[in-house]
mmCIF file of C-alpha atoms in Angstrom:
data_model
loop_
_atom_site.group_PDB
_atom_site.id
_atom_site.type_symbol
_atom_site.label_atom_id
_atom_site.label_comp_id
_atom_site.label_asym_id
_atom_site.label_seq_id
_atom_site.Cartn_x
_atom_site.Cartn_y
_atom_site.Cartn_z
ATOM 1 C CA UNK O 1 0.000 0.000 0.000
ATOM 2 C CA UNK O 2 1.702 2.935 -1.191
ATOM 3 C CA UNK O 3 -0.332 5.950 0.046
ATOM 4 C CA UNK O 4 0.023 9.133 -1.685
ATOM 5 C CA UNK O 5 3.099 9.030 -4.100
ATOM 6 C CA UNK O 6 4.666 12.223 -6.020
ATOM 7 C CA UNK O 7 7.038 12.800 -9.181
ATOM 8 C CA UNK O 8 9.359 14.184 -9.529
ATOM 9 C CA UNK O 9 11.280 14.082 -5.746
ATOM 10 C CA UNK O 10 13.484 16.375 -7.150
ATOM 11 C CA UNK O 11 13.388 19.603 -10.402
ATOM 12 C CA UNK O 12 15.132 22.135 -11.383
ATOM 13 C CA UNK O 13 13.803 24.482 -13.746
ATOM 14 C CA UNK O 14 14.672 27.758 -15.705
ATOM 15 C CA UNK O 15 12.291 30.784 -15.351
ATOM 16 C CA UNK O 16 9.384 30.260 -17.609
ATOM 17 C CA UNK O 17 9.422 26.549 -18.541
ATOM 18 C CA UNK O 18 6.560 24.351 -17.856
ATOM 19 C CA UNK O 19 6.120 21.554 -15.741
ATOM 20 C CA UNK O 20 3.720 18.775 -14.235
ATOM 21 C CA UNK O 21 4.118 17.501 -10.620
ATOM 22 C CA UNK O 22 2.327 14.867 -10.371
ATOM 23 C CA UNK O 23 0.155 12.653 -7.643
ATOM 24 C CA UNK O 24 -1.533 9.694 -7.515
ATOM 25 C CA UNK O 25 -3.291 7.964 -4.254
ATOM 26 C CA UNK O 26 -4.194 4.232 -3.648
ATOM 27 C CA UNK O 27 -6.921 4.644 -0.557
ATOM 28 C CA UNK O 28 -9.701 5.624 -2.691
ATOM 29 C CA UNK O 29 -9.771 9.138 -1.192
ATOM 30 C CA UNK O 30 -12.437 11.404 -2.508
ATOM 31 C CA UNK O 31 -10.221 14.725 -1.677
ATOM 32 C CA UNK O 32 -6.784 15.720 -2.823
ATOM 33 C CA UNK O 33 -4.684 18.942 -1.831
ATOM 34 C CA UNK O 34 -1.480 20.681 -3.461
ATOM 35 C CA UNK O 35 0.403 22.632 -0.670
ATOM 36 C CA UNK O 36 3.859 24.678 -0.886
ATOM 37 C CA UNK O 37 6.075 24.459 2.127
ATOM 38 C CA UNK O 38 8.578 27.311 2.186
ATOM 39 C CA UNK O 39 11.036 28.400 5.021
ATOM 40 C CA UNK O 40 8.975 29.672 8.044
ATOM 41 C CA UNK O 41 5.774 29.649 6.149
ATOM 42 C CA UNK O 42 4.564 26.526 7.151
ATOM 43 C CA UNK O 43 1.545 25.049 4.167
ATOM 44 C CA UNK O 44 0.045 26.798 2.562
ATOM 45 C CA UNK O 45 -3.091 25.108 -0.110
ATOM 46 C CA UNK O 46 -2.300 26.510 -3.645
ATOM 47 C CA UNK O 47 -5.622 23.855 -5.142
ATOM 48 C CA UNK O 48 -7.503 21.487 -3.596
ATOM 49 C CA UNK O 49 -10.245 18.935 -5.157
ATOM 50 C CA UNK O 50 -13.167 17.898 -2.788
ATOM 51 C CA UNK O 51 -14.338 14.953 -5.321
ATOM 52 C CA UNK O 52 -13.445 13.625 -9.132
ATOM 53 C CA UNK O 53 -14.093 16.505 -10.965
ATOM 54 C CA UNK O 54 -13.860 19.650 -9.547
ATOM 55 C CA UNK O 55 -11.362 21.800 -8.742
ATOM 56 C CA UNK O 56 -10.885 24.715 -6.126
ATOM 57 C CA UNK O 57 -8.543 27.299 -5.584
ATOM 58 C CA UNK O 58 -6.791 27.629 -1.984
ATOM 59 C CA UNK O 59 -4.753 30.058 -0.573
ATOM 60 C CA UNK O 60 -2.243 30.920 -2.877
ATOM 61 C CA UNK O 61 -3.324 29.524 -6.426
ATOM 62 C CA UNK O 62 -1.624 32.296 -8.574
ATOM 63 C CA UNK O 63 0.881 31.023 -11.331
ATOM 64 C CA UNK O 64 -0.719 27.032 -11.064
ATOM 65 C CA UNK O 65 -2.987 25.070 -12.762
ATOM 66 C CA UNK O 66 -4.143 21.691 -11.861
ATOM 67 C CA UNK O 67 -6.212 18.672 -13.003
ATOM 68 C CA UNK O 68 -8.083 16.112 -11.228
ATOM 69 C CA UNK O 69 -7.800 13.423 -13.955
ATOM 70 C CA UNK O 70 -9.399 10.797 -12.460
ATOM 71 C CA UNK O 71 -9.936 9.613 -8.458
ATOM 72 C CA UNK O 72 -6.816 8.274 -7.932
ATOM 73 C CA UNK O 73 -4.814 11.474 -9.717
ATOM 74 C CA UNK O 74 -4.074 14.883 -9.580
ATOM 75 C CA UNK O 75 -1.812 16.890 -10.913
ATOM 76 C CA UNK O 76 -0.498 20.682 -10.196
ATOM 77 C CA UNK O 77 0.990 22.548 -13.564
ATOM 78 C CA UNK O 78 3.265 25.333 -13.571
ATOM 79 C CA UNK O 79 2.984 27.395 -16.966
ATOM 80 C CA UNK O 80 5.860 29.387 -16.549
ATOM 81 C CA UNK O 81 7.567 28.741 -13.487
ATOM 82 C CA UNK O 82 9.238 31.823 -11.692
ATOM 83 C CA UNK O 83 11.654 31.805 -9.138
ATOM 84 C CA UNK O 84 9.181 32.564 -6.358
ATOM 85 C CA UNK O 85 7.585 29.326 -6.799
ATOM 86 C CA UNK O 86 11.157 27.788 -5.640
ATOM 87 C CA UNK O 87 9.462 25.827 -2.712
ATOM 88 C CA UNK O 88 8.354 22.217 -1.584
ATOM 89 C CA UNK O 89 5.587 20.851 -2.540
ATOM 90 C CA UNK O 90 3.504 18.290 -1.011
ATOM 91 C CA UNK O 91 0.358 16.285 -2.515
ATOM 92 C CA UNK O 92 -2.362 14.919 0.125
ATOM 93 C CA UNK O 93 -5.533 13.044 -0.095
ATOM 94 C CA UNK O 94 -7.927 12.597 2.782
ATOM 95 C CA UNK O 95 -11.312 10.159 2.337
ATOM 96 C CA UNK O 96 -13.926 12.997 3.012
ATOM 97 C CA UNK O 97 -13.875 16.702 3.506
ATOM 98 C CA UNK O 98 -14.367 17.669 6.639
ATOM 99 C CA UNK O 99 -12.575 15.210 8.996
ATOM 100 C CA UNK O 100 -9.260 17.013 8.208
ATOM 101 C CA UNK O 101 -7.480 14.831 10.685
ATOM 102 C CA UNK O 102 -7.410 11.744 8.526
ATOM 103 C CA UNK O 103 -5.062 14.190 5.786
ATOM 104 C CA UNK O 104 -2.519 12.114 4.623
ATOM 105 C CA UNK O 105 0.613 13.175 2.771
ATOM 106 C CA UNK O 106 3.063 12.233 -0.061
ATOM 107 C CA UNK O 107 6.745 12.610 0.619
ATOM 108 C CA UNK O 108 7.593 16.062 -1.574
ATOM 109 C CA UNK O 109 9.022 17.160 -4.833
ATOM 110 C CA UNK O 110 11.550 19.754 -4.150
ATOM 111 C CA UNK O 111 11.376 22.607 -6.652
ATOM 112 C CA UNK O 112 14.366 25.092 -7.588
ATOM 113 C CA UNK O 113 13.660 27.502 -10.324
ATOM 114 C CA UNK O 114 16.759 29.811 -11.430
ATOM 115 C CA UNK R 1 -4.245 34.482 4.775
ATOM 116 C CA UNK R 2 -3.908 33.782 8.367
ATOM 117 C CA UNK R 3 -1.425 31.785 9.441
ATOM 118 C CA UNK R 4 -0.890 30.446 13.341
ATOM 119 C CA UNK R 5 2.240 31.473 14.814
ATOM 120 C CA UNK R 6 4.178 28.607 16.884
ATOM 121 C CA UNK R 7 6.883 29.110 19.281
ATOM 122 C CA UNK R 8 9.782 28.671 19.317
ATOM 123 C CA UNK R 9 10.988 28.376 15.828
ATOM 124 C CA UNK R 10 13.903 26.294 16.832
ATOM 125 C CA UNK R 11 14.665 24.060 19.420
ATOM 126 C CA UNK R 12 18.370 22.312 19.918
ATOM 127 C CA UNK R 13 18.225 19.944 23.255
ATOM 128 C CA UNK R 14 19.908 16.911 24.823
ATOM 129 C CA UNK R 15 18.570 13.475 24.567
ATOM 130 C CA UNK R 16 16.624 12.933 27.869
ATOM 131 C CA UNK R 17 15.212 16.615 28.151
ATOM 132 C CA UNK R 18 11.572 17.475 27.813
ATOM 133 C CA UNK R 19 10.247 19.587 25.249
ATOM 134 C CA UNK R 20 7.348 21.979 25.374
ATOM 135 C CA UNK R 21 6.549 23.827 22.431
ATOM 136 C CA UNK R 22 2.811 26.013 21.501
ATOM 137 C CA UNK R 23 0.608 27.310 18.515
ATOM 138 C CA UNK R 24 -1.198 30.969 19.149
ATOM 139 C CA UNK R 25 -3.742 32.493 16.662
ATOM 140 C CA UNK R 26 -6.186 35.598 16.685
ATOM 141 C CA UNK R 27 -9.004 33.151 15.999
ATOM 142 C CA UNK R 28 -11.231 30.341 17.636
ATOM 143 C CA UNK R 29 -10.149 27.167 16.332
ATOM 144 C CA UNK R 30 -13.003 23.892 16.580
ATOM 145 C CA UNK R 31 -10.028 21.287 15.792
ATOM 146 C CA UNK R 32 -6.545 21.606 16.537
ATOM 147 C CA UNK R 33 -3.998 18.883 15.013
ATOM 148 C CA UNK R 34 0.171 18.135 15.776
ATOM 149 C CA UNK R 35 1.760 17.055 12.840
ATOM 150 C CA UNK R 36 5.684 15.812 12.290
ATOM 151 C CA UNK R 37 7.678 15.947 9.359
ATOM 152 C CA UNK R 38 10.407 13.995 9.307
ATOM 153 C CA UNK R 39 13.770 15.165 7.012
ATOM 154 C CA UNK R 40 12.529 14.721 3.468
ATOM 155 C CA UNK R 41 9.257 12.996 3.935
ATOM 156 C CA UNK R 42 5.725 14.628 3.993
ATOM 157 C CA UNK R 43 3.882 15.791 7.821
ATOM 158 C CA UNK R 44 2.212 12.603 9.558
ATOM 159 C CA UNK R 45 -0.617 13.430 12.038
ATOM 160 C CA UNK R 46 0.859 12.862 15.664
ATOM 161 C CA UNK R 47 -2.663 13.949 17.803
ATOM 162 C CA UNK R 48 -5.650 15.422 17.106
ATOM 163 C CA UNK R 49 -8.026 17.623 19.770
ATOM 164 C CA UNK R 50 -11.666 18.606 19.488
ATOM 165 C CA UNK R 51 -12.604 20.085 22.440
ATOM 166 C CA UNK R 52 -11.307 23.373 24.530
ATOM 167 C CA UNK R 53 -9.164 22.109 27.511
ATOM 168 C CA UNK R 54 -9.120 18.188 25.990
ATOM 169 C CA UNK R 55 -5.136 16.787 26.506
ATOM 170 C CA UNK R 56 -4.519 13.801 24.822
ATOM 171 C CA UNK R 57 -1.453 11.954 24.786
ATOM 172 C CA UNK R 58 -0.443 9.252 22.132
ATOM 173 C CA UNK R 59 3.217 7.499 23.936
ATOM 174 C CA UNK R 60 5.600 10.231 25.340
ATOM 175 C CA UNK R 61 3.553 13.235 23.046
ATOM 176 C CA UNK R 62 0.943 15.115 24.814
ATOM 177 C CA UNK R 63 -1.181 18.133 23.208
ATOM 178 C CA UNK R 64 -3.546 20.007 25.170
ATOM 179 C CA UNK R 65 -6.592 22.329 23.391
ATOM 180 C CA UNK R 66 -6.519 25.657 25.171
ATOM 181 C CA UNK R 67 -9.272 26.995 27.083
ATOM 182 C CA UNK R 68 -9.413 30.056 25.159
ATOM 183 C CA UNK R 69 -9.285 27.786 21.578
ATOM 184 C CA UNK R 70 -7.415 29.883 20.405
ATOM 185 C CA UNK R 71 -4.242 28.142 21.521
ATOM 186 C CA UNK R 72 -3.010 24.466 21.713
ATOM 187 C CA UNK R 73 0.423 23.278 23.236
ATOM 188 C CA UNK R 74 2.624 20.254 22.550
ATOM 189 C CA UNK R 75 4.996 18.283 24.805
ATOM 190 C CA UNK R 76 7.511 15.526 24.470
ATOM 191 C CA UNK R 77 8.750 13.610 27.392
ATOM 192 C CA UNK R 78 12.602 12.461 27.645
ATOM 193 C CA UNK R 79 13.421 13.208 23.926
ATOM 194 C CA UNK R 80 15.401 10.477 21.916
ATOM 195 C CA UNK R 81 17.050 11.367 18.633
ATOM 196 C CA UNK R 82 14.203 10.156 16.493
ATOM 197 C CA UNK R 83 12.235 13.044 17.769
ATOM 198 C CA UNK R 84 14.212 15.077 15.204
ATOM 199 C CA UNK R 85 12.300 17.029 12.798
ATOM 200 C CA UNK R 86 9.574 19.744 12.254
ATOM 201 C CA UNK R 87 6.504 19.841 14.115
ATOM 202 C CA UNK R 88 3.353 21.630 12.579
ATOM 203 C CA UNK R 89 0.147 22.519 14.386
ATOM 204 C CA UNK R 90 -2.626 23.108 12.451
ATOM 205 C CA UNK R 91 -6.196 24.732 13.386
ATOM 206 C CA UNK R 92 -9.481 24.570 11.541
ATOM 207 C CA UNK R 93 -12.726 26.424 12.136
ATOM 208 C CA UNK R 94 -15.935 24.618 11.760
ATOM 209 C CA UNK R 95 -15.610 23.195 7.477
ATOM 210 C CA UNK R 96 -12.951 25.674 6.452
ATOM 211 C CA UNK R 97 -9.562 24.336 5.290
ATOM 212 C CA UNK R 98 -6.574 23.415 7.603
ATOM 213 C CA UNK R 99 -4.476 26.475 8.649
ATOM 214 C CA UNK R 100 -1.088 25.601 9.259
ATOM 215 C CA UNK R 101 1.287 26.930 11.750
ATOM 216 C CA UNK R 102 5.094 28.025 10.813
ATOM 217 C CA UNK R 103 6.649 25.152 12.683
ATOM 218 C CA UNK R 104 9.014 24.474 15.202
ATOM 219 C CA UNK R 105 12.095 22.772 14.229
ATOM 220 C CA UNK R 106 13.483 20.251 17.093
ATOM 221 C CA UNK R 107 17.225 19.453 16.754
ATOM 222 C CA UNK R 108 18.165 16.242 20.028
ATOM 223 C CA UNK R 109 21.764 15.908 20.317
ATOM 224 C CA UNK R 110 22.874 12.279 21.920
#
């Protein structure tokens, strides 16, 4: 049982390529989240998706774009990455919406853009 | 957007020592959660609290929901090295998304 795995672990980009991170779960979750984790910040939720099919912006969804392909997937897509979106990124699914303790996430893709 | 501020930002101890660390915010909080992050993995849920002045432990973590709910505090008893790592609190009002706090990095030197 893998849980909530992410690709890359690791990018580097140049300022404004493109790029997918991408998530997949395996506990048929009905909820996934895309966070940034950034030095003394703590998480912040860039998109989240309450259910297949919808899409919702969170706290700080300028610059991203995401897709909830299908139940088990989402993915978060940079356009044109800048270097302010240099962070940590972490994926999490959760089986409802509103029991936020049960939030469970991947392990990170690291993010450097010069 | 709000964020909770936790306290301190950095802790360096001895193996043995107890830690107390704590999460403040300007708001009432319904739930308040302790996660850990361990060095390159993603935060894992250590206790959660749903009720103002509930303490719950879970091994040598305790948490306590302040009275006020608009605090929550987290100790560790006799600290071992794989206590290393950042712990997040996190608040959330009635449905509304998590709010995380900054984190509190805990260093435990053998």
């Amino acid at each position: 049982n893998a849980g909530v795995t992410q690709t890359p672990k690791f990018q580097v980009l140049k300022t404004g390529q493109s790029m997918t991170l991408q998530c997949a779960q395996d506990m048929n979750h009905n909820s996934m989240y895309w966070y940034r984790q950034d030095p003394g910040m703590g998480l912040r939720l860039i998109y989240y998706s309450a259910s297949e099919g919808t899409t919702d912006k969170g706290e700080v969804p300028n610059g991203y774009n995401v897709s909830r392909l299908n139940k088990r997937e989402f993915s978060l897509r940079l356009e044109s990455a800048a270097p302010s979106q240099t962070s940590v990124y972490f994926c999490a699914s959760m089986k409802g919406t509103t029991t936020n303790e049960k939030l469970f996430f991947g392990s990170g893709t690291q993010l450097s853009v010069l | 957007g709000q964020q909770l501020n936790q306290s301190p930002q950095s802790m360096f101890i001895q193996e043995g020592e107890d830690v107390s660390m704590n999460c403040t915010s300007s708001s009432i909080f319904n739930t308040w959660l302790w996660y850990k992050q361990d060095p390159g993995e993603g935060p894992v849920l250590l206790i959660a609290l749903y009720k103002a002045g509930e303490l719950t432990s879970n091994g040598r973590l305790t948490a306590q929901f302040g009275i006020t709910r608009k605090d929550s505090f987290l100790n560790i008893s006799a600290s071992i090295p794989s206590d290393v790592g950042i712990y997040f609190c996190a608040g959330q009002r009635n449905t509304d998304k998590l709010i995380f706090g900054t984190g509190t990095r805990l260093q435990v030197f053998p």
